[in-house]
mmCIF file of N, CA, C and O in Angstrom:
data_model
loop_
_atom_site.group_PDB
_atom_site.id
_atom_site.type_symbol
_atom_site.label_atom_id
_atom_site.label_comp_id
_atom_site.label_asym_id
_atom_site.label_seq_id
_atom_site.Cartn_x
_atom_site.Cartn_y
_atom_site.Cartn_z
ATOM 1 N N MET A 1050 -17.255 -43.670 -84.842
ATOM 2 C CA MET A 1050 -18.347 -43.130 -85.613
ATOM 3 C C MET A 1050 -19.166 -42.226 -84.697
ATOM 4 O O MET A 1050 -19.381 -42.548 -83.539
ATOM 5 N N ARG A 1051 -19.629 -41.133 -85.237
ATOM 6 C CA ARG A 1051 -20.442 -40.191 -84.471
ATOM 7 C C ARG A 1051 -21.847 -40.156 -85.060
ATOM 8 O O ARG A 1051 -22.019 -40.041 -86.256
ATOM 9 N N LEU A 1052 -22.834 -40.264 -84.211
ATOM 10 C CA LEU A 1052 -24.240 -40.160 -84.590
ATOM 11 C C LEU A 1052 -24.784 -38.899 -83.946
ATOM 12 O O LEU A 1052 -24.727 -38.752 -82.719
ATOM 13 N N ARG A 1053 -25.279 -37.998 -84.751
ATOM 14 C CA ARG A 1053 -25.836 -36.757 -84.208
ATOM 15 C C ARG A 1053 -27.349 -36.817 -84.287
ATOM 16 O O ARG A 1053 -27.905 -37.119 -85.333
ATOM 17 N N VAL A 1054 -27.978 -36.523 -83.184
ATOM 18 C CA VAL A 1054 -29.441 -36.528 -83.099
ATOM 19 C C VAL A 1054 -29.881 -35.234 -82.446
ATOM 20 O O VAL A 1054 -29.350 -34.851 -81.409
ATOM 21 N N GLU A 1055 -30.840 -34.560 -83.059
ATOM 22 C CA GLU A 1055 -31.415 -33.378 -82.443
ATOM 23 C C GLU A 1055 -32.912 -33.602 -82.346
ATOM 24 O O GLU A 1055 -33.563 -33.943 -83.330
ATOM 25 N N LEU A 1056 -33.433 -33.432 -81.163
ATOM 26 C CA LEU A 1056 -34.858 -33.611 -80.927
ATOM 27 C C LEU A 1056 -35.468 -32.295 -80.478
ATOM 28 O O LEU A 1056 -34.857 -31.573 -79.687
ATOM 29 N N VAL A 1057 -36.652 -32.014 -80.964
ATOM 30 C CA VAL A 1057 -37.429 -30.880 -80.469
ATOM 31 C C VAL A 1057 -38.705 -31.476 -79.905
ATOM 32 O O VAL A 1057 -39.447 -32.152 -80.606
ATOM 33 N N LEU A 1058 -38.914 -31.284 -78.619
ATOM 34 C CA LEU A 1058 -40.053 -31.865 -77.927
ATOM 35 C C LEU A 1058 -40.963 -30.778 -77.388
ATOM 36 O O LEU A 1058 -40.488 -29.722 -76.962
ATOM 37 N N GLU A 1059 -42.234 -31.076 -77.344
ATOM 38 C CA GLU A 1059 -43.179 -30.207 -76.662
ATOM 39 C C GLU A 1059 -43.519 -30.877 -75.342
ATOM 40 O O GLU A 1059 -44.012 -32.007 -75.318
ATOM 41 N N VAL A 1060 -43.235 -30.199 -74.258
ATOM 42 C CA VAL A 1060 -43.557 -30.733 -72.934
ATOM 43 C C VAL A 1060 -44.959 -30.259 -72.584
ATOM 44 O O VAL A 1060 -45.199 -29.066 -72.408
ATOM 45 N N GLU A 1061 -45.861 -31.212 -72.500
ATOM 46 C CA GLU A 1061 -47.258 -30.889 -72.221
ATOM 47 C C GLU A 1061 -47.569 -30.896 -70.731
ATOM 48 O O GLU A 1061 -48.542 -30.309 -70.304
ATOM 49 N N ASP A 1062 -46.737 -31.578 -69.937
ATOM 50 C CA ASP A 1062 -46.986 -31.669 -68.500
ATOM 51 C C ASP A 1062 -45.645 -31.607 -67.767
ATOM 52 O O ASP A 1062 -45.001 -32.632 -67.544
ATOM 53 N N GLU A 1063 -45.234 -30.400 -67.420
ATOM 54 C CA GLU A 1063 -43.939 -30.211 -66.764
ATOM 55 C C GLU A 1063 -43.867 -30.940 -65.423
ATOM 56 O O GLU A 1063 -42.822 -31.480 -65.068
ATOM 57 N N GLU A 1064 -44.986 -30.960 -64.698
ATOM 58 C CA GLU A 1064 -44.995 -31.640 -63.401
ATOM 59 C C GLU A 1064 -44.751 -33.141 -63.560
ATOM 60 O O GLU A 1064 -44.058 -33.749 -62.749
ATOM 61 N N ALA A 1065 -45.291 -33.741 -64.604
ATOM 62 C CA ALA A 1065 -45.081 -35.173 -64.852
ATOM 63 C C ALA A 1065 -43.622 -35.457 -65.183
ATOM 64 O O ALA A 1065 -43.053 -36.457 -64.719
ATOM 65 N N VAL A 1066 -43.004 -34.585 -65.957
ATOM 66 C CA VAL A 1066 -41.583 -34.756 -66.305
ATOM 67 C C VAL A 1066 -40.730 -34.638 -65.052
ATOM 68 O O VAL A 1066 -39.848 -35.468 -64.803
ATOM 69 N N THR A 1067 -40.996 -33.630 -64.243
ATOM 70 C CA THR A 1067 -40.241 -33.440 -63.002
ATOM 71 C C THR A 1067 -40.434 -34.621 -62.060
ATOM 72 O O THR A 1067 -39.455 -35.134 -61.485
ATOM 73 N N ALA A 1068 -41.661 -35.091 -61.919
ATOM 74 C CA ALA A 1068 -41.934 -36.236 -61.040
ATOM 75 C C ALA A 1068 -41.213 -37.488 -61.519
ATOM 76 O O ALA A 1068 -40.661 -38.244 -60.711
ATOM 77 N N ALA A 1069 -41.185 -37.713 -62.827
ATOM 78 C CA ALA A 1069 -40.485 -38.881 -63.368
ATOM 79 C C ALA A 1069 -38.984 -38.793 -63.102
ATOM 80 O O ALA A 1069 -38.346 -39.788 -62.738
ATOM 81 N N ALA A 1070 -38.410 -37.600 -63.244
ATOM 82 C CA ALA A 1070 -36.983 -37.426 -62.968
ATOM 83 C C ALA A 1070 -36.689 -37.653 -61.487
ATOM 84 O O ALA A 1070 -35.692 -38.301 -61.139
ATOM 85 N N LEU A 1071 -37.545 -37.146 -60.611
ATOM 86 C CA LEU A 1071 -37.349 -37.355 -59.175
ATOM 87 C C LEU A 1071 -37.458 -38.841 -58.811
ATOM 88 O O LEU A 1071 -36.702 -39.337 -57.972
ATOM 89 N N ARG A 1072 -38.384 -39.566 -59.461
ATOM 90 C CA ARG A 1072 -38.498 -41.019 -59.226
ATOM 91 C C ARG A 1072 -37.236 -41.737 -59.652
ATOM 92 O O ARG A 1072 -36.732 -42.611 -58.955
ATOM 93 N N ARG A 1073 -36.716 -41.371 -60.814
ATOM 94 C CA ARG A 1073 -35.490 -42.015 -61.295
ATOM 95 C C ARG A 1073 -34.335 -41.739 -60.334
ATOM 96 O O ARG A 1073 -33.528 -42.613 -60.049
ATOM 97 N N LEU A 1074 -34.253 -40.525 -59.837
ATOM 98 C CA LEU A 1074 -33.207 -40.185 -58.870
ATOM 99 C C LEU A 1074 -33.344 -41.015 -57.601
ATOM 100 O O LEU A 1074 -32.352 -41.521 -57.070
ATOM 101 N N SER A 1075 -34.552 -41.161 -57.119
ATOM 102 C CA SER A 1075 -34.749 -41.910 -55.871
ATOM 103 C C SER A 1075 -34.503 -43.401 -56.067
ATOM 104 O O SER A 1075 -34.166 -44.095 -55.108
ATOM 105 N N ASP A 1076 -34.643 -43.889 -57.297
ATOM 106 C CA ASP A 1076 -34.434 -45.315 -57.582
ATOM 107 C C ASP A 1076 -32.985 -45.661 -57.894
ATOM 108 O O ASP A 1076 -32.676 -46.827 -58.130
ATOM 109 N N ASP A 1077 -32.104 -44.666 -57.908
ATOM 110 C CA ASP A 1077 -30.701 -44.907 -58.257
ATOM 111 C C ASP A 1077 -29.894 -45.204 -56.991
ATOM 112 O O ASP A 1077 -29.486 -44.290 -56.273
ATOM 113 N N PRO A 1078 -29.623 -46.490 -56.703
ATOM 114 C CA PRO A 1078 -28.908 -46.845 -55.480
ATOM 115 C C PRO A 1078 -27.422 -46.465 -55.497
ATOM 116 O O PRO A 1078 -26.796 -46.374 -54.448
ATOM 117 N N GLU A 1079 -26.883 -46.212 -56.669
ATOM 118 C CA GLU A 1079 -25.457 -45.892 -56.806
ATOM 119 C C GLU A 1079 -25.136 -44.416 -56.551
ATOM 120 O O GLU A 1079 -23.981 -44.067 -56.335
ATOM 121 N N MET A 1080 -26.155 -43.568 -56.572
ATOM 122 C CA MET A 1080 -25.913 -42.136 -56.460
ATOM 123 C C MET A 1080 -25.686 -41.725 -55.005
ATOM 124 O O MET A 1080 -26.513 -41.998 -54.144
ATOM 125 N N PRO A 1081 -24.568 -41.052 -54.741
ATOM 126 C CA PRO A 1081 -24.307 -40.553 -53.378
ATOM 127 C C PRO A 1081 -25.351 -39.506 -52.979
ATOM 128 O O PRO A 1081 -25.894 -38.790 -53.827
ATOM 129 N N ASP A 1082 -25.629 -39.424 -51.688
ATOM 130 C CA ASP A 1082 -26.666 -38.522 -51.186
ATOM 131 C C ASP A 1082 -26.426 -37.060 -51.563
ATOM 132 O O ASP A 1082 -27.375 -36.355 -51.904
ATOM 133 N N THR A 1083 -25.181 -36.605 -51.520
ATOM 134 C CA THR A 1083 -24.909 -35.200 -51.853
ATOM 135 C C THR A 1083 -25.182 -34.934 -53.333
ATOM 136 O O THR A 1083 -25.736 -33.894 -53.675
ATOM 137 N N GLU A 1084 -24.817 -35.881 -54.179
ATOM 138 C CA GLU A 1084 -25.092 -35.727 -55.607
ATOM 139 C C GLU A 1084 -26.599 -35.799 -55.878
ATOM 140 O O GLU A 1084 -27.133 -35.057 -56.702
ATOM 141 N N ARG A 1085 -27.294 -36.679 -55.156
ATOM 142 C CA ARG A 1085 -28.743 -36.811 -55.313
ATOM 143 C C ARG A 1085 -29.442 -35.499 -54.930
ATOM 144 O O ARG A 1085 -30.341 -35.045 -55.627
ATOM 145 N N ALA A 1086 -29.036 -34.886 -53.828
ATOM 146 C CA ALA A 1086 -29.649 -33.635 -53.386
ATOM 147 C C ALA A 1086 -29.446 -32.541 -54.430
ATOM 148 O O ALA A 1086 -30.374 -31.777 -54.736
ATOM 149 N N HIS A 1087 -28.257 -32.463 -54.994
ATOM 150 C CA HIS A 1087 -27.969 -31.472 -56.031
ATOM 151 C C HIS A 1087 -28.829 -31.735 -57.274
ATOM 152 O O HIS A 1087 -29.424 -30.814 -57.841
ATOM 153 N N ALA A 1088 -28.923 -32.996 -57.701
ATOM 154 C CA ALA A 1088 -29.705 -33.359 -58.884
ATOM 155 C C ALA A 1088 -31.194 -33.089 -58.645
ATOM 156 O O ALA A 1088 -31.890 -32.595 -59.536
ATOM 157 N N GLU A 1089 -31.686 -33.404 -57.460
ATOM 158 C CA GLU A 1089 -33.097 -33.156 -57.143
ATOM 159 C C GLU A 1089 -33.419 -31.669 -57.224
ATOM 160 O O GLU A 1089 -34.471 -31.277 -57.739
ATOM 161 N N ALA A 1090 -32.532 -30.846 -56.714
ATOM 162 C CA ALA A 1090 -32.749 -29.394 -56.785
ATOM 163 C C ALA A 1090 -32.757 -28.927 -58.234
ATOM 164 O O ALA A 1090 -33.607 -28.124 -58.629
ATOM 165 N N ALA A 1091 -31.845 -29.441 -59.044
ATOM 166 C CA ALA A 1091 -31.757 -29.026 -60.447
ATOM 167 C C ALA A 1091 -33.002 -29.416 -61.231
ATOM 168 O O ALA A 1091 -33.551 -28.601 -61.979
ATOM 169 N N VAL A 1092 -33.473 -30.656 -61.068
ATOM 170 C CA VAL A 1092 -34.643 -31.096 -61.849
ATOM 171 C C VAL A 1092 -35.926 -30.447 -61.349
ATOM 172 O O VAL A 1092 -36.870 -30.282 -62.119
ATOM 173 N N THR A 1093 -35.968 -30.057 -60.081
ATOM 174 C CA THR A 1093 -37.149 -29.388 -59.538
ATOM 175 C C THR A 1093 -37.233 -27.947 -60.044
ATOM 176 O O THR A 1093 -38.319 -27.438 -60.316
ATOM 177 N N GLU A 1094 -36.091 -27.309 -60.194
ATOM 178 C CA GLU A 1094 -36.056 -25.909 -60.617
ATOM 179 C C GLU A 1094 -36.233 -25.726 -62.113
ATOM 180 O O GLU A 1094 -36.685 -24.681 -62.565
ATOM 181 N N ASP A 1095 -35.864 -26.730 -62.921
ATOM 182 C CA ASP A 1095 -35.833 -26.549 -64.367
ATOM 183 C C ASP A 1095 -36.299 -27.823 -65.074
ATOM 184 O O ASP A 1095 -35.638 -28.861 -64.981
ATOM 185 N N THR A 1096 -37.407 -27.733 -65.783
ATOM 186 C CA THR A 1096 -37.942 -28.894 -66.494
ATOM 187 C C THR A 1096 -36.964 -29.381 -67.561
ATOM 188 O O THR A 1096 -36.883 -30.582 -67.831
ATOM 189 N N ALA A 1097 -36.200 -28.486 -68.166
ATOM 190 C CA ALA A 1097 -35.200 -28.900 -69.159
ATOM 191 C C ALA A 1097 -34.148 -29.800 -68.509
ATOM 192 O O ALA A 1097 -33.696 -30.780 -69.105
ATOM 193 N N GLU A 1098 -33.763 -29.497 -67.276
ATOM 194 C CA GLU A 1098 -32.822 -30.351 -66.545
ATOM 195 C C GLU A 1098 -33.451 -31.706 -66.250
ATOM 196 O O GLU A 1098 -32.804 -32.743 -66.345
ATOM 197 N N ALA A 1099 -34.724 -31.702 -65.882
ATOM 198 C CA ALA A 1099 -35.422 -32.956 -65.610
ATOM 199 C C ALA A 1099 -35.457 -33.821 -66.864
ATOM 200 O O ALA A 1099 -35.196 -35.025 -66.822
ATOM 201 N N LEU A 1100 -35.744 -33.208 -67.993
ATOM 202 C CA LEU A 1100 -35.786 -33.935 -69.254
ATOM 203 C C LEU A 1100 -34.414 -34.487 -69.621
ATOM 204 O O LEU A 1100 -34.284 -35.651 -70.027
ATOM 205 N N ALA A 1101 -33.385 -33.685 -69.435
ATOM 206 C CA ALA A 1101 -32.026 -34.151 -69.728
ATOM 207 C C ALA A 1101 -31.644 -35.320 -68.822
ATOM 208 O O ALA A 1101 -30.911 -36.218 -69.236
ATOM 209 N N TYR A 1102 -32.149 -35.332 -67.623
ATOM 210 C CA TYR A 1102 -31.854 -36.436 -66.706
ATOM 211 C C TYR A 1102 -32.571 -37.717 -67.135
ATOM 212 O O TYR A 1102 -32.082 -38.818 -66.952
ATOM 213 N N LEU A 1103 -33.746 -37.581 -67.745
ATOM 214 C CA LEU A 1103 -34.535 -38.740 -68.145
ATOM 215 C C LEU A 1103 -34.094 -39.355 -69.467
ATOM 216 O O LEU A 1103 -34.283 -40.542 -69.698
ATOM 217 N N VAL A 1104 -33.524 -38.563 -70.355
ATOM 218 C CA VAL A 1104 -33.103 -39.060 -71.661
ATOM 219 C C VAL A 1104 -31.680 -39.597 -71.541
ATOM 220 O O VAL A 1104 -30.764 -38.871 -71.182
ATOM 221 N N ASP A 1105 -31.520 -40.875 -71.861
ATOM 222 C CA ASP A 1105 -30.225 -41.529 -71.728
ATOM 223 C C ASP A 1105 -29.763 -42.021 -73.098
ATOM 224 O O ASP A 1105 -30.403 -42.888 -73.694
ATOM 225 N N PRO A 1106 -28.665 -41.468 -73.622
ATOM 226 C CA PRO A 1106 -28.177 -41.910 -74.930
ATOM 227 C C PRO A 1106 -27.892 -43.411 -74.993
ATOM 228 O O PRO A 1106 -28.045 -44.023 -76.044
ATOM 229 N N PHE A 1107 -27.504 -44.013 -73.895
ATOM 230 C CA PHE A 1107 -27.261 -45.454 -73.896
ATOM 231 C C PHE A 1107 -28.525 -46.213 -74.298
ATOM 232 O O PHE A 1107 -28.468 -47.193 -75.040
ATOM 233 N N ASP A 1108 -29.677 -45.738 -73.830
ATOM 234 C CA ASP A 1108 -30.943 -46.386 -74.183
ATOM 235 C C ASP A 1108 -31.197 -46.354 -75.687
ATOM 236 O O ASP A 1108 -31.856 -47.243 -76.225
ATOM 237 N N LEU A 1109 -30.690 -45.325 -76.364
ATOM 238 C CA LEU A 1109 -30.909 -45.203 -77.799
ATOM 239 C C LEU A 1109 -30.166 -46.254 -78.611
ATOM 240 O O LEU A 1109 -30.606 -46.636 -79.687
ATOM 241 N N VAL A 1110 -29.017 -46.719 -78.096
ATOM 242 C CA VAL A 1110 -28.193 -47.640 -78.886
ATOM 243 C C VAL A 1110 -27.947 -48.979 -78.213
ATOM 244 O O VAL A 1110 -27.293 -49.845 -78.788
ATOM 245 N N SER A 1111 -28.456 -49.189 -77.017
ATOM 246 C CA SER A 1111 -28.138 -50.410 -76.276
ATOM 247 C C SER A 1111 -28.622 -51.673 -76.978
ATOM 248 O O SER A 1111 -28.032 -52.741 -76.798
ATOM 249 N N GLU A 1112 -29.657 -51.596 -77.793
ATOM 250 C CA GLU A 1112 -30.195 -52.767 -78.485
ATOM 251 C C GLU A 1112 -29.650 -52.922 -79.909
ATOM 252 O O GLU A 1112 -30.016 -53.850 -80.609
ATOM 253 N N VAL A 1113 -28.785 -52.010 -80.344
ATOM 254 C CA VAL A 1113 -28.253 -52.077 -81.700
ATOM 255 C C VAL A 1113 -27.115 -53.095 -81.728
ATOM 256 O O VAL A 1113 -26.127 -52.948 -81.014
ATOM 257 N N PRO A 1114 -27.246 -54.147 -82.555
ATOM 258 C CA PRO A 1114 -26.197 -55.167 -82.594
ATOM 259 C C PRO A 1114 -24.899 -54.606 -83.166
ATOM 260 O O PRO A 1114 -24.908 -53.816 -84.104
ATOM 261 N N GLY A 1115 -23.791 -55.016 -82.558
ATOM 262 C CA GLY A 1115 -22.480 -54.625 -83.040
ATOM 263 C C GLY A 1115 -22.045 -53.236 -82.664
ATOM 264 O O GLY A 1115 -21.051 -52.739 -83.183
ATOM 265 N N VAL A 1116 -22.774 -52.579 -81.756
ATOM 266 C CA VAL A 1116 -22.466 -51.204 -81.369
ATOM 267 C C VAL A 1116 -22.250 -51.136 -79.870
ATOM 268 O O VAL A 1116 -23.006 -51.711 -79.097
ATOM 269 N N GLU A 1117 -21.201 -50.449 -79.468
ATOM 270 C CA GLU A 1117 -20.947 -50.199 -78.049
ATOM 271 C C GLU A 1117 -20.726 -48.709 -77.856
ATOM 272 O O GLU A 1117 -19.864 -48.107 -78.504
ATOM 273 N N LEU A 1118 -21.526 -48.091 -77.005
ATOM 274 C CA LEU A 1118 -21.409 -46.667 -76.747
ATOM 275 C C LEU A 1118 -20.084 -46.380 -76.053
ATOM 276 O O LEU A 1118 -19.770 -46.959 -75.022
ATOM 277 N N GLN A 1119 -19.289 -45.491 -76.633
ATOM 278 C CA GLN A 1119 -17.996 -45.125 -76.069
ATOM 279 C C GLN A 1119 -18.059 -43.839 -75.264
ATOM 280 O O GLN A 1119 -17.392 -43.713 -74.251
ATOM 281 N N GLN A 1120 -18.840 -42.895 -75.737
ATOM 282 C CA GLN A 1120 -18.932 -41.601 -75.070
ATOM 283 C C GLN A 1120 -20.230 -40.946 -75.499
ATOM 284 O O GLN A 1120 -20.666 -41.124 -76.634
ATOM 285 N N ALA A 1121 -20.838 -40.195 -74.616
ATOM 286 C CA ALA A 1121 -22.055 -39.476 -74.962
ATOM 287 C C ALA A 1121 -22.110 -38.173 -74.189
ATOM 288 O O ALA A 1121 -21.660 -38.099 -73.052
ATOM 289 N N SER A 1122 -22.648 -37.176 -74.820
ATOM 290 C CA SER A 1122 -22.927 -35.924 -74.131
ATOM 291 C C SER A 1122 -24.235 -35.393 -74.690
ATOM 292 O O SER A 1122 -24.562 -35.607 -75.850
ATOM 293 N N TRP A 1123 -24.987 -34.746 -73.849
ATOM 294 C CA TRP A 1123 -26.263 -34.201 -74.266
ATOM 295 C C TRP A 1123 -26.669 -33.125 -73.298
ATOM 296 O O TRP A 1123 -26.175 -33.038 -72.193
ATOM 297 N N SER A 1124 -27.565 -32.299 -73.765
ATOM 298 C CA SER A 1124 -28.086 -31.237 -72.921
ATOM 299 C C SER A 1124 -29.519 -30.964 -73.346
ATOM 300 O O SER A 1124 -29.973 -31.437 -74.379
ATOM 301 N N SER A 1125 -30.193 -30.201 -72.549
ATOM 302 C CA SER A 1125 -31.563 -29.839 -72.844
ATOM 303 C C SER A 1125 -31.726 -28.361 -72.539
ATOM 304 O O SER A 1125 -31.143 -27.853 -71.579
ATOM 305 N N GLU A 1126 -32.482 -27.678 -73.369
ATOM 306 C CA GLU A 1126 -32.695 -26.259 -73.155
ATOM 307 C C GLU A 1126 -34.077 -25.869 -73.658
ATOM 308 O O GLU A 1126 -34.631 -26.518 -74.532
ATOM 309 N N ARG A 1127 -34.610 -24.815 -73.086
ATOM 310 C CA ARG A 1127 -35.882 -24.275 -73.553
ATOM 311 C C ARG A 1127 -35.608 -23.459 -74.809
ATOM 312 O O ARG A 1127 -34.632 -22.718 -74.874
ATOM 313 N N ILE A 1128 -36.475 -23.617 -75.805
ATOM 314 C CA ILE A 1128 -36.341 -22.865 -77.042
ATOM 315 C C ILE A 1128 -37.714 -22.398 -77.490
ATOM 316 O O ILE A 1128 -38.735 -22.926 -77.060
ATOM 317 N N ASP A 1129 -37.728 -21.402 -78.355
ATOM 318 C CA ASP A 1129 -38.943 -21.000 -79.055
ATOM 319 C C ASP A 1129 -38.887 -21.693 -80.401
ATOM 320 O O ASP A 1129 -38.012 -21.411 -81.219
ATOM 321 N N TYR A 1130 -39.798 -22.622 -80.629
ATOM 322 C CA TYR A 1130 -39.780 -23.424 -81.849
ATOM 323 C C TYR A 1130 -40.791 -22.902 -82.852
ATOM 324 O O TYR A 1130 -41.961 -22.751 -82.547
ATOM 325 N N ASP A 1131 -40.326 -22.634 -84.048
ATOM 326 C CA ASP A 1131 -41.180 -22.228 -85.150
ATOM 327 C C ASP A 1131 -40.791 -23.083 -86.353
ATOM 328 O O ASP A 1131 -39.769 -22.835 -86.987
ATOM 329 N N PRO A 1132 -41.587 -24.112 -86.668
ATOM 330 C CA PRO A 1132 -41.207 -25.008 -87.759
ATOM 331 C C PRO A 1132 -41.143 -24.318 -89.113
ATOM 332 O O PRO A 1132 -40.518 -24.835 -90.033
ATOM 333 N N ASP A 1133 -41.749 -23.147 -89.249
ATOM 334 C CA ASP A 1133 -41.708 -22.421 -90.518
ATOM 335 C C ASP A 1133 -40.506 -21.495 -90.634
ATOM 336 O O ASP A 1133 -40.258 -20.919 -91.691
ATOM 337 N N SER A 1134 -39.752 -21.360 -89.574
ATOM 338 C CA SER A 1134 -38.590 -20.483 -89.572
ATOM 339 C C SER A 1134 -37.440 -21.123 -90.360
ATOM 340 O O SER A 1134 -37.204 -22.325 -90.261
ATOM 341 N N PRO A 1135 -36.696 -20.333 -91.120
ATOM 342 C CA PRO A 1135 -35.535 -20.887 -91.831
ATOM 343 C C PRO A 1135 -34.450 -21.381 -90.869
ATOM 344 O O PRO A 1135 -33.591 -22.167 -91.256
ATOM 345 N N ASP A 1136 -34.504 -20.960 -89.613
ATOM 346 C CA ASP A 1136 -33.541 -21.441 -88.616
ATOM 347 C C ASP A 1136 -33.747 -22.918 -88.302
ATOM 348 O O ASP A 1136 -32.880 -23.549 -87.704
ATOM 349 N N TRP A 1137 -34.897 -23.486 -88.670
ATOM 350 C CA TRP A 1137 -35.216 -24.874 -88.356
ATOM 351 C C TRP A 1137 -35.199 -25.752 -89.592
ATOM 352 O O TRP A 1137 -35.930 -26.712 -89.700
ATOM 353 N N ASP A 1138 -34.342 -25.448 -90.539
ATOM 354 C CA ASP A 1138 -34.211 -26.245 -91.751
ATOM 355 C C ASP A 1138 -33.575 -27.580 -91.414
ATOM 356 O O ASP A 1138 -32.432 -27.648 -90.977
ATOM 357 N N ARG A 1139 -34.331 -28.673 -91.592
ATOM 358 C CA ARG A 1139 -33.842 -30.012 -91.247
ATOM 359 C C ARG A 1139 -32.601 -30.396 -92.032
ATOM 360 O O ARG A 1139 -31.788 -31.184 -91.576
ATOM 361 N N ASP A 1140 -32.453 -29.874 -93.245
ATOM 362 C CA ASP A 1140 -31.334 -30.273 -94.095
ATOM 363 C C ASP A 1140 -30.152 -29.328 -93.980
ATOM 364 O O ASP A 1140 -29.194 -29.443 -94.728
ATOM 365 N N GLU A 1141 -30.217 -28.418 -93.042
ATOM 366 C CA GLU A 1141 -29.157 -27.430 -92.887
ATOM 367 C C GLU A 1141 -27.847 -28.108 -92.516
ATOM 368 O O GLU A 1141 -27.783 -28.943 -91.625
ATOM 369 N N ASP A 1142 -26.778 -27.739 -93.205
ATOM 370 C CA ASP A 1142 -25.448 -28.270 -92.911
ATOM 371 C C ASP A 1142 -24.898 -27.544 -91.696
ATOM 372 O O ASP A 1142 -25.012 -26.330 -91.575
ATOM 373 N N ASP A 1143 -24.309 -28.286 -90.778
ATOM 374 C CA ASP A 1143 -23.774 -27.671 -89.560
ATOM 375 C C ASP A 1143 -22.374 -27.111 -89.764
ATOM 376 O O ASP A 1143 -21.707 -26.748 -88.810
ATOM 377 N N GLY A 1144 -21.914 -27.048 -91.012
ATOM 378 C CA GLY A 1144 -20.614 -26.457 -91.273
ATOM 379 C C GLY A 1144 -19.518 -27.472 -91.465
ATOM 380 O O GLY A 1144 -18.440 -27.143 -91.933
ATOM 381 N N GLU A 1145 -19.741 -28.716 -91.137
ATOM 382 C CA GLU A 1145 -18.723 -29.744 -91.300
ATOM 383 C C GLU A 1145 -18.994 -30.510 -92.579
ATOM 384 O O GLU A 1145 -20.088 -30.956 -92.834
ATOM 385 N N GLU A 1146 -17.980 -30.661 -93.395
ATOM 386 C CA GLU A 1146 -18.089 -31.418 -94.628
ATOM 387 C C GLU A 1146 -17.594 -32.831 -94.376
ATOM 388 O O GLU A 1146 -16.478 -33.040 -93.929
ATOM 389 N N ASP A 1147 -18.422 -33.813 -94.659
ATOM 390 C CA ASP A 1147 -18.036 -35.207 -94.489
ATOM 391 C C ASP A 1147 -18.704 -36.012 -95.581
ATOM 392 O O ASP A 1147 -19.927 -36.137 -95.601
ATOM 393 N N GLU A 1148 -17.926 -36.553 -96.501
ATOM 394 C CA GLU A 1148 -18.476 -37.283 -97.629
ATOM 395 C C GLU A 1148 -19.231 -38.521 -97.193
ATOM 396 O O GLU A 1148 -20.098 -38.994 -97.903
ATOM 397 N N ASP A 1149 -18.929 -39.080 -96.020
ATOM 398 C CA ASP A 1149 -19.596 -40.288 -95.546
ATOM 399 C C ASP A 1149 -20.923 -39.983 -94.874
ATOM 400 O O ASP A 1149 -21.663 -40.884 -94.562
ATOM 401 N N ASP A 1150 -21.255 -38.697 -94.649
ATOM 402 C CA ASP A 1150 -22.473 -38.344 -93.930
ATOM 403 C C ASP A 1150 -23.731 -38.733 -94.692
ATOM 404 O O ASP A 1150 -24.695 -39.192 -94.109
ATOM 405 N N ASP A 1151 -23.777 -38.513 -96.008
ATOM 406 C CA ASP A 1151 -25.006 -38.736 -96.755
ATOM 407 C C ASP A 1151 -24.975 -40.116 -97.390
ATOM 408 O O ASP A 1151 -24.391 -40.307 -98.438
ATOM 409 N N GLN A 1152 -25.620 -41.064 -96.748
ATOM 410 C CA GLN A 1152 -25.647 -42.431 -97.224
ATOM 411 C C GLN A 1152 -27.068 -42.848 -97.575
ATOM 412 O O GLN A 1152 -27.456 -43.979 -97.375
ATOM 413 N N GLY A 1153 -27.891 -41.881 -98.036
ATOM 414 C CA GLY A 1153 -29.249 -42.189 -98.416
ATOM 415 C C GLY A 1153 -30.210 -42.299 -97.254
ATOM 416 O O GLY A 1153 -31.300 -42.810 -97.394
ATOM 417 N N ARG A 1154 -29.808 -41.814 -96.088
ATOM 418 C CA ARG A 1154 -30.686 -41.879 -94.925
ATOM 419 C C ARG A 1154 -31.593 -40.670 -94.919
ATOM 420 O O ARG A 1154 -31.227 -39.605 -95.372
ATOM 421 N N THR A 1155 -32.774 -40.853 -94.354
ATOM 422 C CA THR A 1155 -33.681 -39.719 -94.148
ATOM 423 C C THR A 1155 -34.066 -39.695 -92.687
ATOM 424 O O THR A 1155 -33.952 -40.687 -91.992
ATOM 425 N N GLY A 1156 -34.542 -38.588 -92.256
ATOM 426 C CA GLY A 1156 -34.993 -38.562 -90.870
ATOM 427 C C GLY A 1156 -34.869 -37.282 -90.302
ATOM 428 O O GLY A 1156 -34.748 -36.591 -89.554
#
């Protein structure tokens, strides 16, 4: 089963996001030093990278009974958000037809 989630966030304090990502990196005992240095540079240079490092799909489903995360991918990017734009239609179909998609859920 695939769950698609799209979030649009307003970052009010880029320094706080970057600092939180750097803390998480420093607290990860499993990360090799070369990988840590690369990740630190990425999150310092780009707040979107820092945010992507902080958001973990496993955290979204780890407490859901009967569910085990098999694979996850995600990214973060800077966008110009205009909620009144037709490009931001929440009900817009992404082009894939799936009869099981609409089960009375909202969100």
